[in-house]
Structure formats: structure tokens, C-alpha cells
Short mmCIF file of C-alpha atoms in Angstrom, two decimals:
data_model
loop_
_atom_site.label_atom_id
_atom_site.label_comp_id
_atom_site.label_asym_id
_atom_site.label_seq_id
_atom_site.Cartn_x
_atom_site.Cartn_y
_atom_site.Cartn_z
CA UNK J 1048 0.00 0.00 0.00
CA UNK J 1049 1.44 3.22 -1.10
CA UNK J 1050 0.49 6.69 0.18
CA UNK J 1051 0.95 9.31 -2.15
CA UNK J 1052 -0.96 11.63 -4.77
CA UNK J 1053 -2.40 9.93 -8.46
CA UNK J 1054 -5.14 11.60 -11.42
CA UNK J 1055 -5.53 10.27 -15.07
CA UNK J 1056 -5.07 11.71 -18.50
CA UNK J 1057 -4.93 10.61 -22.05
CA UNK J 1058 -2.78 13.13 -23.12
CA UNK J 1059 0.92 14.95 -21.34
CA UNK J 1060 2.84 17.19 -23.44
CA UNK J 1061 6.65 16.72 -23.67
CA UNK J 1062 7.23 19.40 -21.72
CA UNK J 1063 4.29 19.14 -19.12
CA UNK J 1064 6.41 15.21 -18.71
CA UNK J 1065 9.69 17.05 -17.79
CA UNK J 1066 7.93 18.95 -15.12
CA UNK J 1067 6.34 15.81 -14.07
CA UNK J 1068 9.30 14.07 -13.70
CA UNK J 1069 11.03 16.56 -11.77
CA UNK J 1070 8.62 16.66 -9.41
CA UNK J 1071 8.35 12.84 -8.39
CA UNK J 1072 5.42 11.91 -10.91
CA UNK J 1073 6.01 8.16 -12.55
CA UNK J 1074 3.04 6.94 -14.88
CA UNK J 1075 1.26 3.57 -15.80
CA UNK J 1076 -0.77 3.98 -18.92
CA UNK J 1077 -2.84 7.23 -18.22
CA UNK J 1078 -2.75 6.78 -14.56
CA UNK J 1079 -0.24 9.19 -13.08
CA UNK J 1080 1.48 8.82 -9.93
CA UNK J 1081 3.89 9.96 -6.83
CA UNK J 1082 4.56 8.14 -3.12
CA UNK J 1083 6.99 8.98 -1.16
CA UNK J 1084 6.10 6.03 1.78
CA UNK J 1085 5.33 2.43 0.84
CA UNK J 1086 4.13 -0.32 2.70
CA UNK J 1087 5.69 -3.89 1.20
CA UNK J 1088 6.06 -7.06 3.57
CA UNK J 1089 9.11 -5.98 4.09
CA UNK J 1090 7.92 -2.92 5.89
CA UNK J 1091 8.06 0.45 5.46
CA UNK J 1092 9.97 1.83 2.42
CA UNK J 1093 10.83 5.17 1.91
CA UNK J 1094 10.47 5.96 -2.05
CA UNK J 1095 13.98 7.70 -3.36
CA UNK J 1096 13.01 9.16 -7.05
CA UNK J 1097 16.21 8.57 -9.26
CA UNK J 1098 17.58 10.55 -12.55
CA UNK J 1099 20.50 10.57 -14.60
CA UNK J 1100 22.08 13.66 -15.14
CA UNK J 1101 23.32 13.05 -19.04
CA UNK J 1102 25.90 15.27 -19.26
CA UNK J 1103 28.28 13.81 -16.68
CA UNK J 1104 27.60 10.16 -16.95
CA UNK J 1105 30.15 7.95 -18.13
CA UNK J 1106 29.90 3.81 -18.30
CA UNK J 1107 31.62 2.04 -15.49
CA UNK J 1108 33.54 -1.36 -16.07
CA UNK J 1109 30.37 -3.97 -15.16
CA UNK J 1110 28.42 -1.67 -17.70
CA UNK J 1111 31.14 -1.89 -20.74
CA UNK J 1112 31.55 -5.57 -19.76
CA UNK J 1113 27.35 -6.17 -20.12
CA UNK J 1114 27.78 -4.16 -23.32
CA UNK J 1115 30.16 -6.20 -24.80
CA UNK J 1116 28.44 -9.75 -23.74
CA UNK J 1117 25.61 -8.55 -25.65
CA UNK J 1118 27.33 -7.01 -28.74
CA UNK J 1119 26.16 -9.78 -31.10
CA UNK J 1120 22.48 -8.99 -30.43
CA UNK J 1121 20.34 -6.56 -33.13
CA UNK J 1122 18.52 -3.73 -31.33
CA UNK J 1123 15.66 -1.68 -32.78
CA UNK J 1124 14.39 1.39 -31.32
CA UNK J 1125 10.93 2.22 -32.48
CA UNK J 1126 7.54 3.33 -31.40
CA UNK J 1127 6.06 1.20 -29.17
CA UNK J 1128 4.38 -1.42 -30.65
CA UNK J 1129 2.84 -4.52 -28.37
CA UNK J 1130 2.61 -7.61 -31.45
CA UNK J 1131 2.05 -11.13 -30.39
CA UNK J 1132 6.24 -11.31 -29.51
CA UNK J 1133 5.85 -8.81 -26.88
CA UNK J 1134 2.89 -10.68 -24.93
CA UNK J 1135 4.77 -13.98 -25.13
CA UNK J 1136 8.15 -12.41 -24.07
CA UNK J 1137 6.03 -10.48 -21.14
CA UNK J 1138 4.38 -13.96 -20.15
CA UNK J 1139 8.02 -15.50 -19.86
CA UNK J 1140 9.10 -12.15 -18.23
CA UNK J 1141 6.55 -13.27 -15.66
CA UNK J 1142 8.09 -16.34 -14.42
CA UNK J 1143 10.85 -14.74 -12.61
CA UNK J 1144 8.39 -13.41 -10.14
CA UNK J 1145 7.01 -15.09 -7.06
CA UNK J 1146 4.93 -12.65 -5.71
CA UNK J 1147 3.41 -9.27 -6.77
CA UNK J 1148 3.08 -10.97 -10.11
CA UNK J 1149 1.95 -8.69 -13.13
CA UNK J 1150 -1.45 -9.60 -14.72
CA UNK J 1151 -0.35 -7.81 -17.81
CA UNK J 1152 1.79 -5.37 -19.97
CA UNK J 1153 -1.48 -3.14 -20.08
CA UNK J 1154 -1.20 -2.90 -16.65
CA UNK J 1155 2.18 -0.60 -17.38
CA UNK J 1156 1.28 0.37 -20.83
CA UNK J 1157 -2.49 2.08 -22.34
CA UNK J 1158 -3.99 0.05 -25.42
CA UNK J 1159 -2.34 2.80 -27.66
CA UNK J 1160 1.42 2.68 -25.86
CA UNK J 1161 3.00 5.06 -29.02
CA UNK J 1162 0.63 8.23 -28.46
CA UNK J 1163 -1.26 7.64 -25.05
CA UNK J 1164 -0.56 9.78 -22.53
CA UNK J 1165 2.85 10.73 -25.01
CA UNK J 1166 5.28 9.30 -27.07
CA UNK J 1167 6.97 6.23 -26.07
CA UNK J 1168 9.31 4.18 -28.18
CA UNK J 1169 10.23 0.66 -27.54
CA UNK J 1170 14.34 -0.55 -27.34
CA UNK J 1171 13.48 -3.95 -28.64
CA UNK J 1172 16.51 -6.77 -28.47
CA UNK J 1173 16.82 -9.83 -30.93
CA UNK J 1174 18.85 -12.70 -31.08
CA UNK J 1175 18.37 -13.79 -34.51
CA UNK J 1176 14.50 -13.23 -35.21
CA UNK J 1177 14.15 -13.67 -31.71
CA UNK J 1178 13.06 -11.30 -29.11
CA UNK J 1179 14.85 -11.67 -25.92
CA UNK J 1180 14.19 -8.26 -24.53
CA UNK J 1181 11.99 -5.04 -24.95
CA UNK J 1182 11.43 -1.91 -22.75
CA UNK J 1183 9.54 1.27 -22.99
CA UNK J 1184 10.73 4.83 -22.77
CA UNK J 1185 9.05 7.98 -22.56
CA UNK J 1186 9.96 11.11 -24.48
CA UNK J 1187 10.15 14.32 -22.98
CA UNK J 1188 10.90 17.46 -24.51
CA UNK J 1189 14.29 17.53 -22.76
CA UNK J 1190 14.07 14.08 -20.58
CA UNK J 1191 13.34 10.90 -21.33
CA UNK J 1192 11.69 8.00 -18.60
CA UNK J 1193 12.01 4.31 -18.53
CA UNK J 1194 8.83 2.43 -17.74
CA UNK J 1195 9.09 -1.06 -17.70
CA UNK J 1196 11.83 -3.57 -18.93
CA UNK J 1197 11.10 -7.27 -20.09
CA UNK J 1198 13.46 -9.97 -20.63
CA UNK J 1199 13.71 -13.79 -21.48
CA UNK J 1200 14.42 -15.85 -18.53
CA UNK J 1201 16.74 -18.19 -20.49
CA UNK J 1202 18.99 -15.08 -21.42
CA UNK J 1203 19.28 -14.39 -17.51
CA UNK J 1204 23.40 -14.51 -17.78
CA UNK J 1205 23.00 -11.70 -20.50
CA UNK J 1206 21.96 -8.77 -17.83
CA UNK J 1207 19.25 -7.25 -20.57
CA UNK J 1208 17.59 -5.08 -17.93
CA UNK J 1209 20.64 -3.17 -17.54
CA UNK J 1210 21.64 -3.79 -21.27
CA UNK J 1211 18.57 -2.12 -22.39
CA UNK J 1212 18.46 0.32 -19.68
CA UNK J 1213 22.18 1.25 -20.77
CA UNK J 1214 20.53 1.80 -25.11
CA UNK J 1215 18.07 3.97 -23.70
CA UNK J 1216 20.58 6.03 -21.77
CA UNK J 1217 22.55 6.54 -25.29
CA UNK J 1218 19.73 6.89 -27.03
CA UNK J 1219 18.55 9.59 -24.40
CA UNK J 1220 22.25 10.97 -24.99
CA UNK J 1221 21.95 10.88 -28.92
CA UNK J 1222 18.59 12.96 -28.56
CA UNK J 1223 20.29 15.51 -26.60
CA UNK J 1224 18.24 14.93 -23.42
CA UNK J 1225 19.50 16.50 -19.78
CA UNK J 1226 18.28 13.31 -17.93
CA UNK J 1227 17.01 9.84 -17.98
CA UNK J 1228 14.73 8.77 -14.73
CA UNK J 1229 15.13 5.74 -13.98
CA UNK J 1230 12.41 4.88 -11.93
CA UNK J 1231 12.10 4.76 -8.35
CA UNK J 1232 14.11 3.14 -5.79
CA UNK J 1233 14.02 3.03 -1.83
CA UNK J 1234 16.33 4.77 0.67
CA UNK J 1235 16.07 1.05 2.31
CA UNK J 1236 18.19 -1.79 0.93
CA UNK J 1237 15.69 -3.75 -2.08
CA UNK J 1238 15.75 -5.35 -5.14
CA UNK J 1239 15.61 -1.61 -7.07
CA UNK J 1240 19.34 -1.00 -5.88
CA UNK J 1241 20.55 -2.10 -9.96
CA UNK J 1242 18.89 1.43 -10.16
CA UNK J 1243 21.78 3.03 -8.13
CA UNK J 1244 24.63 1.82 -9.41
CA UNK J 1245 25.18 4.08 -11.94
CA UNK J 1246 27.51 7.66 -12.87
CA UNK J 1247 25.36 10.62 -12.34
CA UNK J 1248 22.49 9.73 -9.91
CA UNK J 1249 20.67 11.92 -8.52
CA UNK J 1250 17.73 11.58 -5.88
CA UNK J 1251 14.95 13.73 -4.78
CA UNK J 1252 14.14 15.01 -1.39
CA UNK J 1253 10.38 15.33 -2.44
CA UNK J 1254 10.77 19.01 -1.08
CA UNK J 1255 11.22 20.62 -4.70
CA UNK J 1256 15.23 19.67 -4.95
CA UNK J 1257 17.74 16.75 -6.57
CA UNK J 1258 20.83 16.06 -5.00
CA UNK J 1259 23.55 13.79 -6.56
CA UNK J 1260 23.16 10.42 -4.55
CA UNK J 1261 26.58 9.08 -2.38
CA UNK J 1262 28.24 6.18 -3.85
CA UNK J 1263 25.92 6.23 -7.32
CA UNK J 1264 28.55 5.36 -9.26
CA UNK J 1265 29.15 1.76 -8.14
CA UNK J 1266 28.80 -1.17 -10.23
#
């Protein structure tokens, strides 16, 4: 149970998304979002907003090492489309989980993932004709947002979230973006720390300011 603030909308511009992102907001489909306190079975969780700032962040030697394992795999970076592929990689995705199990990409993505509530393109990775891994960015005007990442079990070895997390930071780069926001984390040790180990973090106090995060660069 997470306490926090939510509305829905079928439609953000690119710049209304920057200022939503800088303020906390995440998104599933048109159902917007921000919770700063989260009750798991863990416990409490204190939600730590993450973003990339573009312009200082540099690979580390994990991250080259993931890039290279994976260098004889095609990518394609296109709007999002959700084909028959998708739904069978996301139902494969799903057996990693034991509990808090997704009942479906919709519930992440609207029927019309492209357009609605904005653009988002897809960072879709084959091996051969097959797909092994997708995720789903959001385009800002001057930020881009990961959504959701979805990879084969089988290809486990390969690191794909972080290898597709790692094409939509360049991409983000190549489109001259300031940051990338990652998602959220917790201040609390979890299974969202891949999310800080990476050059350039920066968190957000959920008082109006970002500050870089200590230690963000490990990995």
C-alpha cells in the first residue's frame, strides 16, 4: 500500500512530462502517480526518485563488460508497438516473479502505448529473429523515462535489464536529453538498488530539490 498523490489523462505534453518528472510523478498507462512512503512485507519503504544527469555520466567497467556480452544482439528502437512477440516475451518475463506478479503489460502500458498519454518508443533486443528483450521509454521534450523492462528468462546470464536500460541512456544521450529517470528506488536496501549503481544519480528530497546520490557510481 502506497500513500501518495495519483489523477488520469490521455494526453501529457513533452514538456508538461519534464515537469512531471522533476517533481516525483512516474506513470502507468494514463494513470499518473507519486509516493513517497510504501508499505511492502518488508515494511516500510521510503520511495527515493532517481535521474541521470546526461551530461556527466560515463559507463563504469560492469556496464562496458554487459555491453560487450551482448554485442552480437540486433537492437531496434521504435515506437512502441505490443505484437504477439511482446505478450509472449512479457508472459516468460513473468516467471521470474514469485509474488506481486503482473497480470499484464497493459497494466504498465495504455492500449495505444505510441501516443497515449505521449510518445513512447520501444528498445526492442533480438537474437536472430528472436526477441529476448523489450522496454519502454518515454519522451520528454528535454528528458526521457524508462517504464518497464522485459526480458527472457533463459537469457538471464545476459543482464538485458541493464543492457537495455544502458541503449536507452545513449539513445537519451543521442537525442540531446538533460536526464534519464530511472524509476524509483528506496532509501532502504531492495531489489531496485541495480537502479543506483550508476555515474550521475541523482535523488529527490520530495521538497522541490535533486541532489547527486553518495556512492551512485558503483557497479
Amino acid at each position: 500500500m502506497a500513500h501518495g498523490q495519483y489523477f488520469e489523462t490521455s494526453h501529457v505534453s513533452p514538456r508538461q512530462l519534464d515537469v512531471l518528472w522533476a517533481n516525483g510523478w512516474r506513470h502507468f498507462g494514463t494513470y499518473f502517480y507519486r509516493y513517497w512512503i510504501n508499505l511492502t512485507d518488508e515494511g516500510v519503504r521510503h520511495v527515493l526518485p532517481l535521474r541521470i544527469r546526461l551530461s556527466d555520466f560515463a559507463l563504469s567497467e560492469s556496464q562496458r563488460r554487459i555491453r560487450r556480452r551482448n554485442r552480437d544482439l540486433r537492437v531496434v528502437i521504435q515506437p512502441t508497438v505490443i505484437d504477439t512477440a511482446t505478450l509472449l516475451l512479457f508472459e516468460r518475463h513473468k516467471q521470474r516473479f514469485t509474488h506481486n506478479i503482473p497480470d499484464s503489460i497493459y497494466s504498465f502500458l495504455s492500449p495505444e502505448p505510441a501516443s497515449v498519454p505521449c510518445r513512447n518508443e520501444e528498445v526492442a533486443v533480438y537474437d536472430g529473429e528472436r526477441l529476448v528483450a523489450k522496454s519502454f521509454l518515454d519522451l520528454g521534450k528535454q528528458s526521457s523515462s524508462s517504464v518497464y523492462g522485459i526480458f527472457d528468462p533463459d537469457y538471464a546470464r545476459r543482464s538485458l535489464g541493464i543492457f537495455t536500460m544502458l541503449l536507452e541512456i545513449a539513445y537519451s544521450q543521442a537525442r540531446g536529453d538533460k536526464f534519464y529517470y530511472p524509476g524509483y528506488a528506496y532509501h532502504e536496501p531492495s531489489h531496485y538498488d541495480y537502479k543506483k549503481r550508476f555515474v550521475a544519480l541523482e535523488w529527490f528530497d520530495w521538497q522541490g530539490t535533486w541532489h547527486p546520490l553518495p556512492n551512485g557510481h558503483r557497479g
